[in-house]
Structure formats: structure tokens, C-alpha cells
Amino acid sequence: MIVPRLSRALLAALLSAAPTVADAAGQADSAWDPVRTAVELRALRTQAGDPDRAIEAVLSLTAVLDALEDRRDPAGRLAEVEHELFLRALEYRARAHLSRGVREAAADDLRALVLADPSWRLDLADLPPAVVDLFEEQRGELVAWLTVRTEPPGAVVLLGDEPLGKTPLIAEPIFAGMVTVGLERPGYAPVREARREVLAGEIVELERELERSGPVLSVITAPTGVTVRVAGRVAGVTGGALPADLRPLVPPRFAEEEFSAPLELGSLTIGANEITLEAPCRRPSRFTFHADEARDYLPRFVRLGPSTGGLRIESEPSGGKVVLDGEERGVTPLSFSAMCSGDHRLEIRHPAGRCARSFRVSRGSRTAIRCEILPVLALTPSGPESAPAVDEVLRRSLESRDGFYFVGAEDGEAVQARVRAVVPEPGAGPSRIEFLAAGSRVPETARFDRFAPESAAGAVEELLSPPLRRRPWLGFTAALRRTVGEEGGGYRLEVASVHLAGPAVLAGIEAGDELVEVEGRAVSDELGLAEIVEAHPKDATLDILVRREGTDRLLRLVLAETPVLPSLGGGRCNRRLVGLEAEFARGQSEPTRQLEAGICWILLGDPARALLHHLNDLEAPAGPGVGSGTLLYYGGLALADLAEPARAVEAFEAAATVQGATLVTHDGPLLAPLALRRARMLR
Amino acid sequence: MTVRAARIAALPAAAALLGGAAPAAAYQAGQPADPQLERAAERRFRSAEQFARGGRHAQALRDYEAILDAMPDSRLADDAALRIARHRFEVEGDPVAAEAMVARLLREFPAGDALPGGHLLLGRIAAKSTPPRPADALAEFERALTAAGRADSPWSFPALLGIARVSRDLMEDRAAAAALLAALHETEGALATAAERFAARFLLARTLARLGEADAALHEAASLRADLLRAEREAAPGPEPIGEFDPRRLAEQASDLATLVVRYRRSGGPVWRFAGAVRPPQRLDEPRRVRIADGLLHVLDRDTDELQTFSPTGDFRGALGVDAPWDLTFAGVSGAAGGVAGGGSPLPVIAAGESLVVGGNVLRLRLPGGGGGEPLRRIRAVAAIPKGFWVWDDREKAVLRFARSGLFLGRVPHPRLDEVRRIERHPAGHLVVLEERQGVLAFDEVGERVFHRPAGRGLGEPVDLGFDDLGNLYVLDREGPTLAVHDRSFDPVVTLRGGEWSGNAVRRPVSLAVAPDGGLFVLDEATRTVAVLR
């Protein structure tokens, strides 16, 4: 629930507004709510004036004050609105005390009120004269009155270091005691009065003529909020509205603009002064001002033209919520025709993860940002007593890791994975790092040495490194075969079998071919062949020299890919699921991936999810390798877990009929014997 | 050790069922174990484990017994009971005492985490008992699997391996393959040693090959080889074995298997080519048998009364003297062509008339009867079977089954046979006999004839037979000479006549050995050489 932001003005209005409006607003949140407190105070004000109900008002107001006391920050400060409510509550409690005839208590509250704000104005509604008298009595015991006039006027009056107002300052309440008054005005020498004692109720009057010390130039800008520097140092930021008396001075070409109030630059020197003006989304402006003598110069009007560029934000996958410089701006893909030039911070939030980027927009150019959504990884603290050193190692390790969007702790947004350290009591089990995918209740773990917290980094590396999910596939099996030869014969690497639907068939490779060279390298055993294949990506073309019936043939094989599915013996399913969910979000949801996700949920103990979200209605290719047989096998496994033995047996038996169906890769292992064993055991 | 709570909850109920066979008081009270007691038990258990590892089994046993008897409330009490049972069986060779201890384990700790181990041990005892009780073994292994519950249990892998081994012995190759596949792909791999997993993969490749799943077998063999070579390269720079198994040897066995499978996938059937002759440096005057075991060539010579051993290229490796040898086989070898993946070397078993010579030790065989029984005096042929031997005695005119200890186990049912030259066990358990007048016959377990290739019909003078790892039957006929091959269902695969199949190097063959890769070694008495056919 969002608590509406309130200004003091709105709060004041609410204190006298119709209860229905306030009540409606007050229901917005059950937590502390300034609107509801304001409404409550308004009701208590009436109650405070009724001697019969004043005691209830005292109690209620004390509760309000206690609640506000609890909201003070460590330095004892309250927010502006809270401070206002606090003082108003003090005032009403004083009224209630007076209604009950407890004058001392009322005096204490009013004294506290004066101490908090000597210029506090009492709420005039239903205000009893006795309250006014007591308030003034308290103020009279604490406050003196300061009047300051200067020539020229407009000097800032400082009480100590705190600005009190501008001259002419008439009867401003100040606390009695030792005070030092100062006067400052750009272009004039500052004045520091001698420290003196002021008595309660005393009226202090000062009149001073200021001594010119330098030139003064006023800068008036359109728009407001322009930072003005003199010789590179910030002199101020323009604000406010142009006073009516200066409007005739606005140059005709700027007539339509909204100009600021004048910003007096008092730090100028006689001679040339470099003045620069900057504002977000505006072209900076710079001019040199020549001051020939110490005097006030005519104000300078400066208009900063817009400075923007085009911006296009895309994410992979699209559909992410764009938060630009902390504000939600839409959903990717998103274009801005006029984005303020300068540095920006982008965050894109997507159900599949997040991405963040800092970038700069240049004026007049088009900037394109493409952000890859990464799974969000949160670090769950292990607890303050158990392993802060390990948590720190984890944090460092995770922050430096690619492939994840690391958030130190969960921030209320969706999280795709969590990491935590578990450090049991000595003897109660191994210390370990746990990695858990969203939705999973069975973490993957890696052990580390509790006495060497740095070893946790290795455990994290082990858990976060992506598991092998696909690998290049030749579509044939080569085996070393003993051959006839001298001295008892030799060996040759021979194509022993060819997968019916694999790339070897397309390349024209046949069972019985002797493998002579692959990619120009002689291959002498299965390991040599495997290493050449592992070094090439999918779709790479391999030149394979085979010997068939004594003739060498050069064949070209385009490497395909085989999935590497998790096996029931452990397949790092949490890590796999994080990757799979990211792929699904990108629309990559082909049957093999769905099958992989289904297997993982079975392994993680959620067969219903596996069936409902991944395996049901899935169509896998019939034939040897990973396909329909694999799907049927795991469907059977899920059904068996869901206590549907008859249907599971049906699925297992169907799986066993798929010729050459395999469990993990297109090459194996064969699933028919396993399926039949499971069917038999269920029967 | 993770099911402590379950055990505490379960035991009072179990005690009630047993009518007061009072388990420990702490269990009955459902109280957590005493930490002091646990520490004492842990110290004792650690000490026992160290003794056991150092081979000081008596001291280890005392520690285990102390835990079980003096600290029955300890969470290690059931583990101690299991260790004692294993000691009884594996060290003392006393299966009865081992079974009794497992029974106590099951009775007193019915929810203990050692329970699957108890069933596993019962399965092993049943599989190795005399005679073997394969059905009991399978049931116990399945119980172990059920009790283990989870794929990541340390008991799952050995239980499935047990099922696979017993199933293979029963020729239930599909069940064996399923168990091996489950062991390798459906249990937590990290809990088996690399050597165990490699051995299981090789067994799977062999089983798949025997099942006729040639593609799967070839892939398993090829990927096993690649992984073995990688393991060897990563483990040590030299050719030293890793732990207790030799990856290079297993890799060779895998390529032999691949060669064998490929040989039988060839269109037109298998072919052999003469690849040279091994001429032993010692003169063979009356060579009788040739066998291949452990990668070496073994020749039995009746003239020198020796078992001579050579490398495949003919380098003499040693000789074993034995009186009047008739027949030769190897124990621990599956058929004539098997290998023991990762195991020890197979032992030569020689039929020597009045005894068997097993690894150089004389084993007198007796039939049951008064005075210690009637000794066999005319043992002419021998075949290795799981956990024992079949022998043909020419006076009894019967095939008799003996345990490895020499204990008589019974007669193998078969019709009347007379001049038996060779006996062999078919991978399906059938008795295969080479009889001088009748030819080659096979009988099932009840003595029914399941195959007959008569002498005179395509066979002139059959002299030897053998099996390869796929279950193919090879019959060597001196006439021709001829080689006849039948598949595991006894359907004919190929019959090769005349000297051409042997490169005319074989003239008067007397014996045949089938190498693991399907290569043939033919002992020829005319040339006194061993012809190698690849």
C-alpha cells in the first residue's frame, strides 16, 4: 500500500476538512498515517474543550505524542509533517489540561511548544482566551523580540549561524540568552555584532548601514532550477517566480518563458567573471561578465534551451518494466523521442529476472540500449551468529559473477534463485552452501571448510556454473576394434553404429568405415575423437576422412546437438531450472526443454507440476534417442509418484516399445530395460 | 544414522510385537541418546574401523561387539551389528553366524539406518551359498533397495549391482541390464567409487551385447573407453593402476567387446583371417587344450604334464606341473571368453583324473557315502560355473556339480552319455556336452535336450567347443577342419569348412579358445602351434 505523500498545506487543510474525505483517506493504510492522525487531532481538539471529555482527550493526545516520539530518527528529528502534528498535539493537550483545570500541566505543554517553535501560531478555531494568555505568558518567560533594519534592505539576518530572515525584520521572536547577530548581503561586507545577553521580554532593535564590497549581478533563468557557477564554484540554484516589478525587463524574445526569481551573485570580482549555468535536460550556457566597479548591475536573463536525445530501450526477453532513474516509465520495447541528455540509470524488471545499465544520452543523437534479462539471485543471510564471514565471502563471490543479477538481500521483487550458507554446530553435519531455484524445496549443495571461509567461494562456483545441458553430436559411435596385422594384430577406430536420425547419415558415414582423420588430425581412439568434437560448436562442419573398402573418402559432417538430460542420480536441477525458466521467457520452449524441466520437477519432488506445466500435451519426436520414449518414461515416473500405478505401468510399457529410446542423450542410456523393470515393480 | 527419530518412534511398537524382547531403555522411553554414551560409542567404532582397515579383524570384532552389547542405545549399535555380520561372512566364512547376526539386526533395530545393509548382506550370502539361492538373493537385494528408499542412499548402488549380477547368472539379461542402468543412472553416482562405476559400465556393455542391443552396447563400450582413457590420463602420468583396478586393462576389454559385437554385425556373418601362429619355445608333444584367460594363452600338454602359459605373441611366461591333465578351464571367467572387469586373475582349473587342480592346489572330489564318500577317479572334463564346477567323470558317466570347496552339490540332469570329451556351461545355464559319438548336445536344467548337432551331420570329429561373451557357441571339428558357430539360441550362424578359414595353418586341430574379441586360438597337434585367427 502506498502512503500518499502529504504537504504541510494539505495537512492543515485536512485538519479542518469534512470528516468523510479524511476518513476515506485515513483508511488507506493501517500503519501510521499522517492523514489519519491529522483527522484524529481535529476530533480531539473539540474534545479538549469539553471539560467532561478532556481527560479522554489528554489520554488520546498523549498516545499520539508517544507514537510520534517513536518516529524520531536517531538524531531525535521528526519529518516536517510529523513535527507539525507533534506541536499541534502538544497545543491541544494543553487545551485539554486547562479544560480540566490542570494549569501546571498545560503550562508545561505550552512551554515545550514555545521551546520547539517560538513563532508557533495557535489554532484559532474554538480557542479559549485562557489558552492564549497562558501561551503568551510562557512565551514571555522565554522569548525576546528582535527588530533589524539595514541600508540597503534585503540582508540576511543570522542568529549565530542560523538565518532568521531578511531585513527589514520586525519583532521576530528569539530565545532569551546570549546571542550573536550577523548580517549578510551579496556585494556588501558581512556584519558580525558583538555577542550580547538578551533578557526575556526584551525588545532588541538594530539599524545598520552596509558597506559595499563588490559588484552584484542578478541572474534570472528560464527554466528555474538552474545551477549557477562563478569561476567554476557553485554560487546557487535559481528558483521561485519572477517578481512583477522585473517583468518589464524581460527581453521580448523570451516573453513566453517562465523565469525564476533573481539569484544575486555576490562573489564577483572587479573585472571578468566566468559564469556558467547548467540544468538537467538543458543546454548549458556560459558568459563572461565584466564588472568595472562595485555596484548592483542590471539583472541578466538567461534561457537554457532543451538538450535531449532519442532513446530506445529493449530487453531480451521483451515485456520488462522499465525503471529509469528510479521512475517507472513503461514496458520494453520502449522509445523516448526526447530524453534528457546526460547520465542515466536503467533497471528493467521482468518475471524472468532483471537487468541494470548505466548509460549516457548525448544531445541530438539516438541511443539504443539492449539489456539482457538475467535471473535474480538473492543471498539469504545465514544469521548474525552463525557465519557472517562466510556471507561476506559469498557476497563478494556473487557480486563478481556473470550470468546472474545479484541482489544482496531480497527486495520484495521476484527472485529466481537463492543462495545461503548453512553452518551447523560442530559435529552436526557438514558446512555447505545451498542453491535453490524459485519454487523448489530441495536445494543443491556444495560443501566447504567451515574453518576456511574463503573455500565457500569454490562451493558457490561449483553450484552456479551452468550444468552441461547440450553437447555436440556426431550421430555415430566409433569404437576401437582389433584388426589383423603383424605381431598379433593392431587396432583401428571404426564407425560401429550410426544413429538413424543423426548427422552422420546425412554426411554419408556408414558403419564399418575406418576413421582416419577428423579435421586433419589423426584419431587413434575414442578419447581423441571425443576431444575434437568437444572443441567444436553445434553446426560446425567437420572434415572426416574415412577409409571404406580400402578407399579413402573425405566426408563433411555438420555437427548436430544432443540434449543432456538430468538423470535420476542427480542432475543439478535447481541450476538447470534457473536457465530453463530464462529460456522459456525468451520463447524457447521446444519439447526437449519442456522435457528437461519436467524431469527436474520430478526429481525435485513435484511430479504434479512436471505433468501439468511441462509434460502434458507435449509432443516429442518418435524414434531412437531422446524423444517420445523418454517423455513416456518420465510421464510414467510422475504418474507413479502421484500414486497412479495403472497409468504409470501403461506409460512405462509404451516407453519400452519405442525402439532405441534413450534417457539422457541421443546415444544413451537405453531406457527400455528400465521402463520394463519399473512396470514390473508397479504391477 | 539419519533415521534416529524414526527408530526411536518405531521401537516400542516393535518391542510389543516381539513380546518383550526388550530393546534398550532409552529407546523405550523415547529419549534422546546420552551424548556421553554416543561419544564413547563413536570412539569405539572408530577404533574398530581402524583395526579392520589394518587387517586386525579380531580386535575390530571385539570393539564392534562391545558397542552392540554394552551400548545398545547408541546410534552406532546397528552399524556395529552389521559390521559383525559382515565379519562373520567375509572374514570367518561363516554364513550361518552372519545370517544370525543380521536377523538380530533386523529384530532389534527395525528402523535403523543399517537395515538396507543387512538385507544386502543376506543377498550376498544367498548368492554365494552352496547351492546358490538366486531367488532369495534377488529378494534380499530388492528389500535392501526398498529399505534404502532414496536414490542417494549409499545402499542403492550395491543393491542394484547385486540384482544385476544374480540376474546375469540366471541369464535374465534384461533384468540385469535394467538394474545396471538404474545403478548407473538412477542412483547418486558419487557414492560409488570410480572403479565400481567403471566395472558396472563394462558389465552393462556386456549385458547389452548379450541382449542383442548392439548399438547400445557399442556406445557403452566406446564411451567407457573414452572415460577410462581420460581417467587414466588425469589420474597419473604412468601406466600404474588406479587403486585396485587397471583402467588400461579395462579399456582393452572394452575394445575387445566392441570388436566382438562388430564382428557379429557384419553382413554375411563373422569372418576370421589367419593372423599368425604362436610357436611355444617349449616343445608341445601331446597338446590337449588351449585357453585364453587374463590376456594370456594357456596350453595344457599331456606329454610334459604341464600347463604352459604364453603371451599372445608366444613369449613363455611360466609353467605349472600337473599329473595326467585332461581338461582345462578357468574359474571366475564367464564361459571361455569372459574377463573379470576389475577383479583378480582367474584361476586355472585342471581336470587331472583323480582330482581337480585349482590354482595349483589339488582338490579331491568325492561322492557322498560312507567313509567320507567315494572319490572320483576318472575326471575327464571340467567346466566352471558360478561358485563352483561341473565335472565329467568317466566312471560315473555323469556330470556332477561341486562347490569350489569340493562339496558335492548333486548330479546335473542329462540322458545317458558315454564318451564325453568336453562339457561347458551355456550362458543360459544349459549343460553343453561334446560327446564323441553323438556330437554336440545341450540340456536344460531338468535334463531336457534343447540342442543337438549330431556327429556325422556336418560334424565329423568334433574336438572342442567354447563360448564368447555374446553367448555364441563355437564347435571345432577336426574333420575339414571345420568351425561351426551357433548363436545363443543355438541357431546356426556360420559353418566354415576346409582349411581356408584358417589360412591353411590348421591341419589337425585339437582345441579352440575364443578370445574376448571373438578372435580364435586353435591348437594344432600337427604343427604343435597355436594358430591365431582374427
mmCIF file of C-alpha atoms in Angstrom, chain B residues 19-213:
data_model
loop_
_atom_site.group_PDB
_atom_site.id
_atom_site.type_symbol
_atom_site.label_atom_id
_atom_site.label_comp_id
_atom_site.label_asym_id
_atom_site.label_seq_id
_atom_site.Cartn_x
_atom_site.Cartn_y
_atom_site.Cartn_z
ATOM 1 C CA GLY B 19 6.508 -59.891 23.271
ATOM 2 C CA GLY B 20 9.019 -58.123 25.401
ATOM 3 C CA ALA B 21 12.295 -58.733 23.567
ATOM 4 C CA ALA B 22 13.263 -55.610 25.363
ATOM 5 C CA PRO B 23 15.111 -53.098 23.313
ATOM 6 C CA ALA B 24 17.228 -50.538 25.084
ATOM 7 C CA ALA B 25 15.636 -48.453 27.796
ATOM 8 C CA ALA B 26 16.407 -45.171 26.143
ATOM 9 C CA TYR B 27 14.502 -46.222 23.081
ATOM 10 C CA GLN B 28 11.537 -47.337 25.107
ATOM 11 C CA ALA B 29 11.450 -44.048 26.877
ATOM 12 C CA GLY B 30 11.750 -42.249 23.571
ATOM 13 C CA GLN B 31 14.582 -40.212 24.992
ATOM 14 C CA PRO B 32 17.429 -38.820 23.000
ATOM 15 C CA ALA B 33 20.620 -40.814 23.390
ATOM 16 C CA ASP B 34 23.081 -39.879 26.061
ATOM 17 C CA PRO B 35 25.798 -37.689 24.471
ATOM 18 C CA GLN B 36 28.442 -39.258 26.695
ATOM 19 C CA LEU B 37 27.377 -42.694 25.565
ATOM 20 C CA GLU B 38 27.427 -41.552 21.946
ATOM 21 C CA ARG B 39 30.922 -40.227 22.272
ATOM 22 C CA ALA B 40 32.124 -43.459 23.841
ATOM 23 C CA ALA B 41 30.452 -45.473 21.090
ATOM 24 C CA GLU B 42 31.934 -43.259 18.399
ATOM 25 C CA ARG B 43 35.434 -43.694 19.839
ATOM 26 C CA ARG B 44 34.995 -47.442 19.988
ATOM 27 C CA PHE B 45 33.587 -47.557 16.480
ATOM 28 C CA ARG B 46 36.441 -45.503 15.087
ATOM 29 C CA SER B 47 38.909 -47.796 16.765
ATOM 30 C CA ALA B 48 37.180 -50.836 15.292
ATOM 31 C CA GLU B 49 37.219 -49.345 11.826
ATOM 32 C CA GLN B 50 40.932 -48.684 12.108
ATOM 33 C CA PHE B 51 41.583 -52.244 13.260
ATOM 34 C CA ALA B 52 39.509 -53.597 10.393
ATOM 35 C CA ARG B 53 41.317 -51.455 7.856
ATOM 36 C CA GLY B 54 44.620 -52.671 9.197
ATOM 37 C CA GLY B 55 43.543 -56.287 8.892
ATOM 38 C CA ARG B 56 43.352 -56.815 12.681
ATOM 39 C CA HIS B 57 39.909 -58.309 12.491
ATOM 40 C CA ALA B 58 39.812 -59.958 15.917
ATOM 41 C CA GLN B 59 40.391 -56.642 17.675
ATOM 42 C CA ALA B 60 37.874 -54.942 15.409
ATOM 43 C CA LEU B 61 35.321 -57.593 16.232
ATOM 44 C CA ARG B 62 35.821 -57.081 19.968
ATOM 45 C CA ASP B 63 35.130 -53.373 19.585
ATOM 46 C CA TYR B 64 32.012 -53.930 17.482
ATOM 47 C CA GLU B 65 30.704 -56.464 19.970
ATOM 48 C CA ALA B 66 31.373 -54.097 22.830
ATOM 49 C CA ILE B 67 29.258 -51.430 21.157
ATOM 50 C CA LEU B 68 26.432 -53.822 20.377
ATOM 51 C CA ASP B 69 26.324 -55.495 23.774
ATOM 52 C CA ALA B 70 27.365 -52.719 26.125
ATOM 53 C CA MET B 71 25.968 -49.715 24.310
ATOM 54 C CA PRO B 72 22.815 -50.898 22.570
ATOM 55 C CA ASP B 73 21.262 -47.443 22.965
ATOM 56 C CA SER B 74 23.936 -45.882 20.826
ATOM 57 C CA ARG B 75 23.029 -44.833 17.345
ATOM 58 C CA LEU B 76 26.026 -46.869 16.182
ATOM 59 C CA ALA B 77 24.777 -50.124 17.692
ATOM 60 C CA ASP B 78 23.039 -51.238 14.485
ATOM 61 C CA ASP B 79 26.101 -50.315 12.421
ATOM 62 C CA ALA B 80 28.206 -52.427 14.768
ATOM 63 C CA ALA B 81 25.801 -55.350 14.336
ATOM 64 C CA LEU B 82 26.146 -55.064 10.566
ATOM 65 C CA ARG B 83 29.924 -54.952 10.799
ATOM 66 C CA ILE B 84 29.901 -58.087 12.968
ATOM 67 C CA ALA B 85 27.684 -59.878 10.452
ATOM 68 C CA ARG B 86 29.999 -58.898 7.627
ATOM 69 C CA HIS B 87 32.980 -60.102 9.638
ATOM 70 C CA ARG B 88 31.297 -63.470 10.186
ATOM 71 C CA PHE B 89 30.684 -63.870 6.485
ATOM 72 C CA GLU B 90 33.635 -62.192 4.820
ATOM 73 C CA VAL B 91 36.419 -62.943 7.278
ATOM 74 C CA GLU B 92 35.309 -66.098 9.046
ATOM 75 C CA GLY B 93 33.376 -67.524 6.071
ATOM 76 C CA ASP B 94 30.507 -68.451 8.371
ATOM 77 C CA PRO B 95 27.261 -67.592 6.582
ATOM 78 C CA VAL B 96 25.097 -69.112 9.314
ATOM 79 C CA ALA B 97 26.574 -66.884 12.010
ATOM 80 C CA ALA B 98 26.356 -63.931 9.657
ATOM 81 C CA GLU B 99 22.683 -64.587 8.970
ATOM 82 C CA ALA B 100 22.002 -64.916 12.668
ATOM 83 C CA MET B 101 23.602 -61.553 13.338
ATOM 84 C CA VAL B 102 21.653 -59.921 10.509
ATOM 85 C CA ALA B 103 18.491 -61.438 11.955
ATOM 86 C CA ARG B 104 19.349 -59.790 15.278
ATOM 87 C CA LEU B 105 19.984 -56.536 13.482
ATOM 88 C CA LEU B 106 16.595 -56.687 11.770
ATOM 89 C CA ARG B 107 14.858 -57.658 15.003
ATOM 90 C CA GLU B 108 16.424 -55.167 17.358
ATOM 91 C CA PHE B 109 16.902 -52.224 15.042
ATOM 92 C CA PRO B 110 13.988 -52.465 12.622
ATOM 93 C CA ALA B 111 14.137 -48.769 11.752
ATOM 94 C CA GLY B 112 17.883 -48.428 11.864
ATOM 95 C CA ASP B 113 19.831 -46.980 9.013
ATOM 96 C CA ALA B 114 21.914 -50.159 8.762
ATOM 97 C CA LEU B 115 18.820 -52.119 7.762
ATOM 98 C CA PRO B 116 19.459 -51.946 3.984
ATOM 99 C CA GLY B 117 22.996 -53.128 4.646
ATOM 100 C CA GLY B 118 21.598 -56.142 6.467
ATOM 101 C CA HIS B 119 19.417 -57.101 3.536
ATOM 102 C CA LEU B 120 22.307 -56.503 1.193
ATOM 103 C CA LEU B 121 24.463 -58.905 3.161
ATOM 104 C CA LEU B 122 21.701 -61.507 3.222
ATOM 105 C CA GLY B 123 21.504 -61.143 -0.558
ATOM 106 C CA ARG B 124 25.226 -61.707 -0.923
ATOM 107 C CA ILE B 125 25.100 -64.713 1.379
ATOM 108 C CA ALA B 126 22.234 -66.196 -0.621
ATOM 109 C CA ALA B 127 24.028 -65.560 -3.916
ATOM 110 C CA LYS B 128 27.198 -67.220 -2.686
ATOM 111 C CA SER B 129 25.620 -70.030 -0.735
ATOM 112 C CA THR B 130 26.071 -73.657 -1.673
ATOM 113 C CA PRO B 131 23.958 -74.258 -3.640
ATOM 114 C CA PRO B 132 23.251 -70.674 -4.610
ATOM 115 C CA ARG B 133 19.809 -69.336 -3.777
ATOM 116 C CA PRO B 134 19.363 -66.739 -6.512
ATOM 117 C CA ALA B 135 15.683 -66.120 -5.810
ATOM 118 C CA ASP B 136 16.443 -65.377 -2.151
ATOM 119 C CA ALA B 137 19.364 -63.208 -3.183
ATOM 120 C CA LEU B 138 17.211 -61.184 -5.545
ATOM 121 C CA ALA B 139 14.518 -60.759 -2.914
ATOM 122 C CA GLU B 140 17.033 -59.547 -0.337
ATOM 123 C CA PHE B 141 18.645 -57.114 -2.765
ATOM 124 C CA GLU B 142 15.205 -55.731 -3.615
ATOM 125 C CA ARG B 143 14.481 -55.396 0.115
ATOM 126 C CA ALA B 144 17.745 -53.550 0.537
ATOM 127 C CA LEU B 145 16.722 -51.226 -2.269
ATOM 128 C CA THR B 146 13.290 -50.620 -0.750
ATOM 129 C CA ALA B 147 14.748 -50.053 2.708
ATOM 130 C CA ALA B 148 17.335 -47.652 1.264
ATOM 131 C CA GLY B 149 14.424 -45.696 -0.134
ATOM 132 C CA ARG B 150 16.290 -42.910 -1.788
ATOM 133 C CA ALA B 151 18.414 -42.778 -4.893
ATOM 134 C CA ASP B 152 21.149 -41.042 -2.944
ATOM 135 C CA SER B 153 21.339 -43.779 -0.336
ATOM 136 C CA PRO B 154 24.746 -45.448 -0.166
ATOM 137 C CA TRP B 155 22.997 -48.822 -0.340
ATOM 138 C CA SER B 156 21.200 -48.287 -3.663
ATOM 139 C CA PHE B 157 24.190 -48.810 -5.913
ATOM 140 C CA PRO B 158 25.434 -52.089 -4.354
ATOM 141 C CA ALA B 159 21.878 -53.436 -4.097
ATOM 142 C CA LEU B 160 21.264 -52.825 -7.791
ATOM 143 C CA LEU B 161 24.641 -54.255 -8.661
ATOM 144 C CA GLY B 162 23.738 -57.371 -6.683
ATOM 145 C CA ILE B 163 20.486 -57.688 -8.592
ATOM 146 C CA ALA B 164 22.382 -57.286 -11.850
ATOM 147 C CA ARG B 165 24.939 -59.957 -11.028
ATOM 148 C CA VAL B 166 22.398 -62.518 -9.890
ATOM 149 C CA SER B 167 20.179 -61.750 -12.883
ATOM 150 C CA ARG B 168 23.109 -62.272 -15.217
ATOM 151 C CA ASP B 169 23.877 -65.595 -13.614
ATOM 152 C CA LEU B 170 20.261 -66.525 -14.211
ATOM 153 C CA MET B 171 20.583 -65.306 -17.804
ATOM 154 C CA GLU B 172 17.956 -62.694 -17.041
ATOM 155 C CA ASP B 173 19.892 -60.235 -19.138
ATOM 156 C CA ARG B 174 17.083 -57.719 -19.468
ATOM 157 C CA ALA B 175 16.651 -57.560 -15.695
ATOM 158 C CA ALA B 176 20.415 -57.341 -15.288
ATOM 159 C CA ALA B 177 20.629 -54.503 -17.791
ATOM 160 C CA ALA B 178 17.790 -52.673 -16.045
ATOM 161 C CA ALA B 179 19.481 -52.994 -12.676
ATOM 162 C CA LEU B 180 22.801 -51.811 -14.074
ATOM 163 C CA LEU B 181 21.170 -48.899 -15.858
ATOM 164 C CA ALA B 182 19.385 -47.974 -12.658
ATOM 165 C CA ALA B 183 22.602 -48.290 -10.649
ATOM 166 C CA LEU B 184 24.491 -46.087 -13.064
ATOM 167 C CA HIS B 185 21.848 -43.531 -13.917
ATOM 168 C CA GLU B 186 19.332 -43.557 -11.120
ATOM 169 C CA THR B 187 21.484 -43.601 -8.003
ATOM 170 C CA GLU B 188 23.738 -40.928 -6.658
ATOM 171 C CA GLY B 189 26.882 -41.546 -8.618
ATOM 172 C CA ALA B 190 29.237 -40.004 -6.124
ATOM 173 C CA LEU B 191 28.578 -42.777 -3.619
ATOM 174 C CA ALA B 192 30.191 -45.489 -5.716
ATOM 175 C CA THR B 193 33.892 -45.495 -6.366
ATOM 176 C CA ALA B 194 35.125 -44.751 -9.853
ATOM 177 C CA ALA B 195 36.363 -48.319 -10.147
ATOM 178 C CA GLU B 196 32.955 -49.693 -9.175
ATOM 179 C CA ARG B 197 31.220 -47.500 -11.693
ATOM 180 C CA PHE B 198 33.628 -48.372 -14.479
ATOM 181 C CA ALA B 199 33.239 -52.070 -13.716
ATOM 182 C CA ALA B 200 29.457 -51.697 -13.706
ATOM 183 C CA ARG B 201 29.573 -49.903 -17.050
ATOM 184 C CA PHE B 202 31.601 -52.695 -18.570
ATOM 185 C CA LEU B 203 29.185 -55.255 -17.186
ATOM 186 C CA LEU B 204 26.352 -53.237 -18.697
ATOM 187 C CA ALA B 205 28.052 -53.171 -22.088
ATOM 188 C CA ARG B 206 28.485 -56.942 -21.956
ATOM 189 C CA THR B 207 24.913 -57.457 -20.862
ATOM 190 C CA LEU B 208 23.545 -55.203 -23.588
ATOM 191 C CA ALA B 209 25.674 -57.040 -26.131
ATOM 192 C CA ARG B 210 24.283 -60.340 -24.964
ATOM 193 C CA LEU B 211 20.772 -58.894 -25.133
ATOM 194 C CA GLY B 212 21.296 -58.121 -28.789
ATOM 195 C CA GLU B 213 21.285 -54.347 -28.155
#
